Amino acid sequence: MPVVAMKELLDRALADRYGVAAFNIINDLSIEAVLAAAVEEQAPVILQTSVKTVRMYGRDQLFGIFQALVRDVPVPVTLHLDHCPERSVISDCLAGGWNSVLFDAHELDVADNLAQTVEVVAEAREHGAAVEGEIEGIEGKEDDIGSDEASKLQSLETAVDFIRKTGVDVFAPAIGNAHGQYKKAPNLDHQRVSDLVEATGVPMALHGGTGLSDDQFLDLIARGCAKVNISTAIKEAYMRSGLEHLKEAEEKNKWDPPTLFAFQRDAVVRTAREHIALFGGSGKAW
Ligand code: 13P
């Protein structure tokens, strides 16, 4: 089984300053397509699931699909739970085989968030799993979690203290990034990433990847964003290709589900490959 620890994946990427693409997958087709993209690029890859996707499938069914599809894949893969404020879901996914979780407690006071993240890290370690931490909300909703309002920012000292005391493996700073398509060009605090990595040696997670420019990605990866999250671009590739195909099917009155799925798969593979290559992950599988 090619499944590896999130920490190994990200520590290597941070050391070599490339980004590991973390794609939000939504079903079997997208899991298979993202894995195929990683194999074609010979790249490590992170598959992440929203709480909504876990609930839609049920933990064991979703993990079963992941296991079946990843079994013969010859590149390193990690399964991660994206933004999760609920401790019960965190515990469930850790017990169910996830390799990593984002405990998103940014709505709590930092002190409470810190105390609970320490517990989550201890629990994750019992399963050999990793933890991503967050103390500021990333703007925009991701599968119904989060808010369209900008959240309160914390000082650099507070963030460094949180990372050190909790022992999180990766940290998600709010740097002007946002989930979903950007409504206006983002004004990113690149320096914050450099400062956090320099002070802690811990890799950063870049959220809100969809819509950033190539230059923004490359600069943030060079500063230490070793995990680069892409969700909206995958969802749009999946849905828009489906729509295009279905319009044609209606026009021709020809309805063949496997052709639709193949068309959607190609679109997701293409999108995933483009991101992996841009982030410098191609050829980095071991
Ligand atoms: P996008 O939807 O903007 O790609 O962001 C993905 C993300 O950060 C998932 O947590």
Short mmCIF file of C-alpha atoms and ligand atoms in Angstrom, two decimals:
data_model
loop_
_atom_site.label_atom_id
_atom_site.label_comp_id
_atom_site.label_asym_id
_atom_site.label_seq_id
_atom_site.Cartn_x
_atom_site.Cartn_y
_atom_site.Cartn_z
CA MET A 1 0.00 0.00 0.00
CA PRO A 2 1.54 3.37 -1.03
CA VAL A 3 -0.06 5.29 1.85
CA VAL A 4 2.54 7.32 3.74
CA ALA A 5 2.47 9.64 6.74
CA MET A 6 1.54 13.24 6.02
CA LYS A 7 4.58 14.39 7.98
CA GLU A 8 7.03 12.53 5.77
CA LEU A 9 5.35 13.88 2.67
CA LEU A 10 5.41 17.49 3.85
CA ASP A 11 8.83 17.47 5.50
CA ARG A 12 10.40 16.31 2.23
CA ALA A 13 8.48 18.96 0.30
CA LEU A 14 9.49 21.70 2.73
CA ALA A 15 13.15 20.67 2.58
CA ASP A 16 13.14 20.73 -1.24
CA ARG A 17 10.71 23.66 -1.49
CA TYR A 18 8.07 22.11 -3.71
CA GLY A 19 4.36 21.93 -2.99
CA VAL A 20 2.36 18.76 -2.52
CA ALA A 21 -1.05 19.26 -4.11
CA ALA A 22 -3.91 18.48 -1.72
CA PHE A 23 -7.05 17.88 -3.75
CA ASN A 24 -10.53 17.75 -2.23
CA ILE A 25 -12.06 14.60 -3.67
CA ILE A 26 -15.80 14.11 -3.79
CA ASN A 27 -16.43 10.56 -5.01
CA ASP A 28 -14.84 7.46 -6.52
CA LEU A 29 -14.38 9.08 -9.93
CA SER A 30 -12.48 12.06 -8.54
CA ILE A 31 -10.36 9.85 -6.25
CA GLU A 32 -9.35 7.66 -9.20
CA ALA A 33 -8.71 10.66 -11.46
CA VAL A 34 -6.51 12.48 -8.92
CA LEU A 35 -4.53 9.29 -8.26
CA ALA A 36 -4.09 8.79 -12.03
CA ALA A 37 -2.82 12.37 -12.34
CA ALA A 38 -0.28 11.79 -9.55
CA VAL A 39 0.90 8.57 -11.20
CA GLU A 40 1.28 10.27 -14.57
CA GLU A 41 3.30 13.05 -12.91
CA GLN A 42 5.18 10.61 -10.63
CA ALA A 43 4.27 12.88 -7.75
CA PRO A 44 3.24 12.49 -4.12
CA VAL A 45 -0.34 13.61 -3.53
CA ILE A 46 -2.75 14.39 -0.71
CA LEU A 47 -6.40 13.41 -1.03
CA GLN A 48 -8.61 15.37 1.31
CA THR A 49 -12.22 14.90 2.25
CA SER A 50 -14.60 17.49 3.62
CA VAL A 51 -16.81 16.60 6.57
CA LYS A 52 -19.73 16.83 4.11
CA THR A 53 -18.21 14.11 1.89
CA VAL A 54 -17.53 11.89 4.92
CA ARG A 55 -21.16 12.30 5.98
CA MET A 56 -22.52 11.76 2.49
CA TYR A 57 -20.75 8.40 2.05
CA GLY A 58 -20.35 7.27 5.61
CA ARG A 59 -16.83 6.95 6.98
CA ASP A 60 -16.28 3.26 6.28
CA GLN A 61 -17.69 3.30 2.78
CA LEU A 62 -15.55 6.31 1.82
CA PHE A 63 -12.44 4.78 3.34
CA GLY A 64 -13.21 1.47 1.61
CA ILE A 65 -13.35 3.23 -1.77
CA PHE A 66 -10.07 5.03 -1.03
CA GLN A 67 -8.37 1.78 0.01
CA ALA A 68 -9.55 -0.10 -3.05
CA LEU A 69 -8.42 2.63 -5.44
CA VAL A 70 -5.06 3.36 -3.81
CA ARG A 71 -3.94 -0.25 -3.41
CA ASP A 72 -1.76 -0.54 -6.52
CA VAL A 73 -0.84 3.10 -6.94
CA PRO A 74 2.96 3.47 -7.18
CA VAL A 75 3.26 6.98 -5.69
CA PRO A 76 3.04 8.20 -2.06
CA VAL A 77 -0.48 9.15 -1.01
CA THR A 78 -1.98 10.50 2.22
CA LEU A 79 -5.66 10.76 3.21
CA HIS A 80 -6.51 13.96 5.08
CA LEU A 81 -9.68 15.32 6.69
CA ASP A 82 -10.15 18.97 5.68
CA HIS A 83 -11.64 21.68 7.98
CA CYS A 84 -13.28 19.86 10.85
CA PRO A 85 -14.49 21.71 13.94
CA GLU A 86 -16.13 18.61 15.45
CA ARG A 87 -14.02 16.47 17.77
CA SER A 88 -16.32 13.46 17.29
CA VAL A 89 -15.75 13.48 13.50
CA ILE A 90 -12.00 13.91 14.05
CA SER A 91 -11.97 10.87 16.36
CA ASP A 92 -14.09 8.89 13.94
CA CYS A 93 -11.82 9.55 10.96
CA LEU A 94 -8.63 8.89 12.95
CA ALA A 95 -10.07 5.58 14.12
CA GLY A 96 -11.29 4.87 10.58
CA GLY A 97 -7.88 5.13 8.90
CA TRP A 98 -7.35 8.77 7.89
CA ASN A 99 -3.66 9.75 8.01
CA SER A 100 -4.18 13.36 8.95
CA VAL A 101 -6.84 15.80 10.16
CA LEU A 102 -7.34 19.56 10.16
CA PHE A 103 -8.82 20.44 13.54
CA ASP A 104 -10.43 23.76 12.62
CA ALA A 105 -11.16 25.38 15.97
CA HIS A 106 -10.56 28.96 14.86
CA GLU A 107 -13.93 29.99 16.26
CA LEU A 108 -12.73 29.19 19.78
CA ASP A 109 -10.50 31.46 21.86
CA VAL A 110 -6.89 30.75 20.99
CA ALA A 111 -6.27 29.35 24.52
CA ASP A 112 -9.17 26.89 24.22
CA ASN A 113 -8.21 26.05 20.63
CA LEU A 114 -4.62 25.38 21.81
CA ALA A 115 -5.71 23.15 24.71
CA GLN A 116 -8.00 21.11 22.46
CA THR A 117 -5.45 20.89 19.64
CA VAL A 118 -2.94 19.42 22.13
CA GLU A 119 -5.51 16.69 22.82
CA VAL A 120 -6.16 16.12 19.11
CA VAL A 121 -2.41 15.82 18.45
CA ALA A 122 -2.09 13.23 21.26
CA GLU A 123 -5.04 11.29 19.85
CA ALA A 124 -3.66 11.46 16.30
CA ARG A 125 -0.27 10.16 17.44
CA GLU A 126 -1.96 7.03 18.83
CA HIS A 127 -3.03 6.32 15.26
CA GLY A 128 0.28 7.38 13.69
CA ALA A 129 -1.56 10.32 12.15
CA ALA A 130 -0.77 13.99 11.65
CA VAL A 131 -2.61 17.20 12.57
CA GLU A 132 -3.03 20.51 10.77
CA GLY A 133 -3.83 23.46 13.03
CA GLU A 134 -5.62 26.75 12.45
CA ILE A 135 -6.28 29.79 14.63
CA GLU A 136 -7.77 32.20 12.07
CA GLY A 137 -10.65 31.46 9.72
CA ILE A 138 -9.85 31.25 6.03
CA GLU A 139 -12.40 33.46 4.29
CA GLY A 140 -15.15 31.73 2.31
CA LYS A 141 -17.10 28.53 2.88
CA GLU A 142 -15.62 25.13 2.05
CA ASP A 143 -18.40 22.55 1.80
CA ASP A 144 -20.61 24.50 4.22
CA ILE A 145 -17.86 25.09 6.80
CA GLY A 146 -16.46 28.56 7.42
CA SER A 147 -17.74 32.06 6.76
CA ASP A 148 -17.69 34.70 4.03
CA GLU A 149 -16.59 37.28 6.61
CA ALA A 150 -12.88 37.91 7.13
CA SER A 151 -11.89 36.48 10.52
CA LYS A 152 -9.89 38.10 13.29
CA LEU A 153 -6.15 37.87 12.67
CA GLN A 154 -3.76 36.85 15.43
CA SER A 155 -0.26 38.15 16.06
CA LEU A 156 2.79 36.32 14.75
CA GLU A 157 3.82 35.55 18.34
CA THR A 158 0.43 33.95 19.06
CA ALA A 159 0.68 31.79 15.94
CA VAL A 160 4.26 30.71 16.71
CA ASP A 161 3.33 29.92 20.31
CA PHE A 162 0.35 27.83 19.09
CA ILE A 163 2.49 25.85 16.65
CA ARG A 164 5.22 25.19 19.23
CA LYS A 165 2.94 24.25 22.12
CA THR A 166 0.56 22.04 20.14
CA GLY A 167 3.19 20.24 18.05
CA VAL A 168 1.00 20.40 14.92
CA ASP A 169 2.65 18.99 11.80
CA VAL A 170 1.34 21.67 9.48
CA PHE A 171 -0.30 25.05 10.05
CA ALA A 172 -2.89 26.95 8.02
CA PRO A 173 -2.35 30.72 8.29
CA ALA A 174 -4.86 33.28 7.04
CA ILE A 175 -2.84 35.46 4.66
CA GLY A 176 -5.58 37.09 2.61
CA ASN A 177 -6.40 33.80 0.89
CA ALA A 178 -10.01 32.63 0.47
CA HIS A 179 -11.92 29.49 -0.44
CA GLY A 180 -13.81 29.46 -3.74
CA GLN A 181 -13.20 31.72 -6.72
CA TYR A 182 -11.70 35.08 -5.71
CA LYS A 183 -14.19 37.92 -6.03
CA LYS A 184 -11.32 40.40 -6.27
CA ALA A 185 -7.57 39.95 -6.65
CA PRO A 186 -6.22 38.77 -3.28
CA ASN A 187 -3.69 40.85 -1.42
CA LEU A 188 -1.52 38.15 0.14
CA ASP A 189 0.74 38.44 3.16
CA HIS A 190 3.64 36.40 1.74
CA GLN A 191 5.99 37.53 4.52
CA ARG A 192 3.79 35.88 7.15
CA VAL A 193 4.58 32.47 5.63
CA SER A 194 8.33 33.16 5.71
CA ASP A 195 8.14 34.40 9.30
CA LEU A 196 6.18 31.37 10.52
CA VAL A 197 8.40 28.84 8.76
CA GLU A 198 11.56 30.56 9.93
CA ALA A 199 10.36 30.65 13.55
CA THR A 200 8.99 27.09 13.71
CA GLY A 201 10.44 24.96 10.90
CA VAL A 202 6.88 23.67 10.37
CA PRO A 203 5.42 23.51 6.84
CA MET A 204 2.47 25.76 6.02
CA ALA A 205 -0.78 24.79 4.26
CA LEU A 206 -1.91 27.17 1.55
CA HIS A 207 -5.71 27.23 1.53
CA GLY A 208 -7.85 28.81 -1.17
CA GLY A 209 -5.59 27.69 -4.00
CA THR A 210 -8.16 28.06 -6.78
CA GLY A 211 -7.70 31.35 -8.59
CA LEU A 212 -4.20 32.23 -7.37
CA SER A 213 -1.70 33.14 -10.07
CA ASP A 214 1.28 30.97 -10.97
CA ASP A 215 3.61 33.58 -9.47
CA GLN A 216 1.66 33.64 -6.19
CA PHE A 217 1.80 29.85 -5.92
CA LEU A 218 5.52 29.69 -6.69
CA ASP A 219 6.44 32.45 -4.27
CA LEU A 220 4.40 30.96 -1.40
CA ILE A 221 5.76 27.47 -2.04
CA ALA A 222 9.32 28.84 -2.01
CA ARG A 223 8.55 30.43 1.37
CA GLY A 224 7.34 27.13 2.87
CA CYS A 225 3.76 26.36 1.80
CA ALA A 226 4.45 22.65 1.34
CA LYS A 227 0.75 21.68 1.24
CA VAL A 228 -1.30 23.44 -1.42
CA ASN A 229 -5.08 22.98 -1.26
CA ILE A 230 -7.18 22.82 -4.40
CA SER A 231 -10.91 22.18 -4.17
CA THR A 232 -12.99 24.54 -6.31
CA ALA A 233 -10.92 23.92 -9.47
CA ILE A 234 -11.52 20.17 -9.14
CA LYS A 235 -15.23 20.61 -8.48
CA GLU A 236 -15.56 22.97 -11.45
CA ALA A 237 -13.63 20.64 -13.77
CA TYR A 238 -15.93 17.81 -12.71
CA MET A 239 -19.20 19.76 -12.98
CA ARG A 240 -18.46 21.86 -16.07
CA SER A 241 -17.24 18.88 -18.08
CA GLY A 242 -20.37 17.01 -17.00
CA LEU A 243 -22.56 19.91 -18.08
CA GLU A 244 -20.81 20.19 -21.43
CA HIS A 245 -21.23 16.49 -22.07
CA LEU A 246 -24.85 16.41 -20.93
CA LYS A 247 -25.77 19.34 -23.21
CA GLU A 248 -24.35 17.40 -26.13
CA ALA A 249 -26.09 14.21 -25.02
CA GLU A 250 -29.39 16.10 -24.96
CA GLU A 251 -28.78 17.62 -28.38
CA LYS A 252 -28.02 14.22 -29.90
CA ASN A 253 -30.47 12.38 -27.66
CA LYS A 254 -27.70 9.90 -26.90
CA TRP A 255 -27.36 8.86 -23.26
CA ASP A 256 -24.32 6.81 -22.35
CA PRO A 257 -23.15 7.16 -18.72
CA PRO A 258 -19.67 5.62 -19.22
CA THR A 259 -18.88 8.24 -21.89
CA LEU A 260 -19.95 10.98 -19.47
CA PHE A 261 -17.76 9.56 -16.70
CA ALA A 262 -14.74 9.23 -19.02
CA PHE A 263 -15.18 12.85 -20.11
CA GLN A 264 -15.35 14.06 -16.50
CA ARG A 265 -12.37 11.91 -15.53
CA ASP A 266 -10.25 13.44 -18.31
CA ALA A 267 -11.16 16.95 -17.12
CA VAL A 268 -10.24 16.17 -13.50
CA VAL A 269 -6.98 14.43 -14.49
CA ARG A 270 -5.99 17.42 -16.64
CA THR A 271 -6.74 19.91 -13.86
CA ALA A 272 -4.90 17.88 -11.23
CA ARG A 273 -1.86 17.36 -13.48
CA GLU A 274 -1.58 21.07 -14.24
CA HIS A 275 -1.52 21.91 -10.53
CA ILE A 276 0.90 19.14 -9.57
CA ALA A 277 3.32 20.22 -12.31
CA LEU A 278 3.05 23.91 -11.41
CA PHE A 279 3.76 23.20 -7.73
CA GLY A 280 6.98 21.35 -8.64
CA GLY A 281 5.71 17.95 -7.49
CA SER A 282 6.37 16.11 -10.78
CA GLY A 283 9.03 13.42 -10.45
CA LYS A 284 9.15 13.77 -6.65
CA ALA A 285 7.58 10.35 -5.88
CA TRP A 286 9.87 7.95 -4.01
P1 13P B 1 -10.23 26.36 -3.09
O1 13P B 1 -11.64 25.82 -3.08
O2 13P B 1 -10.19 27.84 -3.22
O3 13P B 1 -9.39 25.66 -4.07
O4 13P B 1 -9.62 26.07 -1.63
C1 13P B 1 -9.43 24.75 -1.22
C2 13P B 1 -9.11 24.66 0.22
O5 13P B 1 -8.41 25.49 0.77
C3 13P B 1 -9.64 23.51 0.95
O6 13P B 1 -9.51 23.63 2.33
#
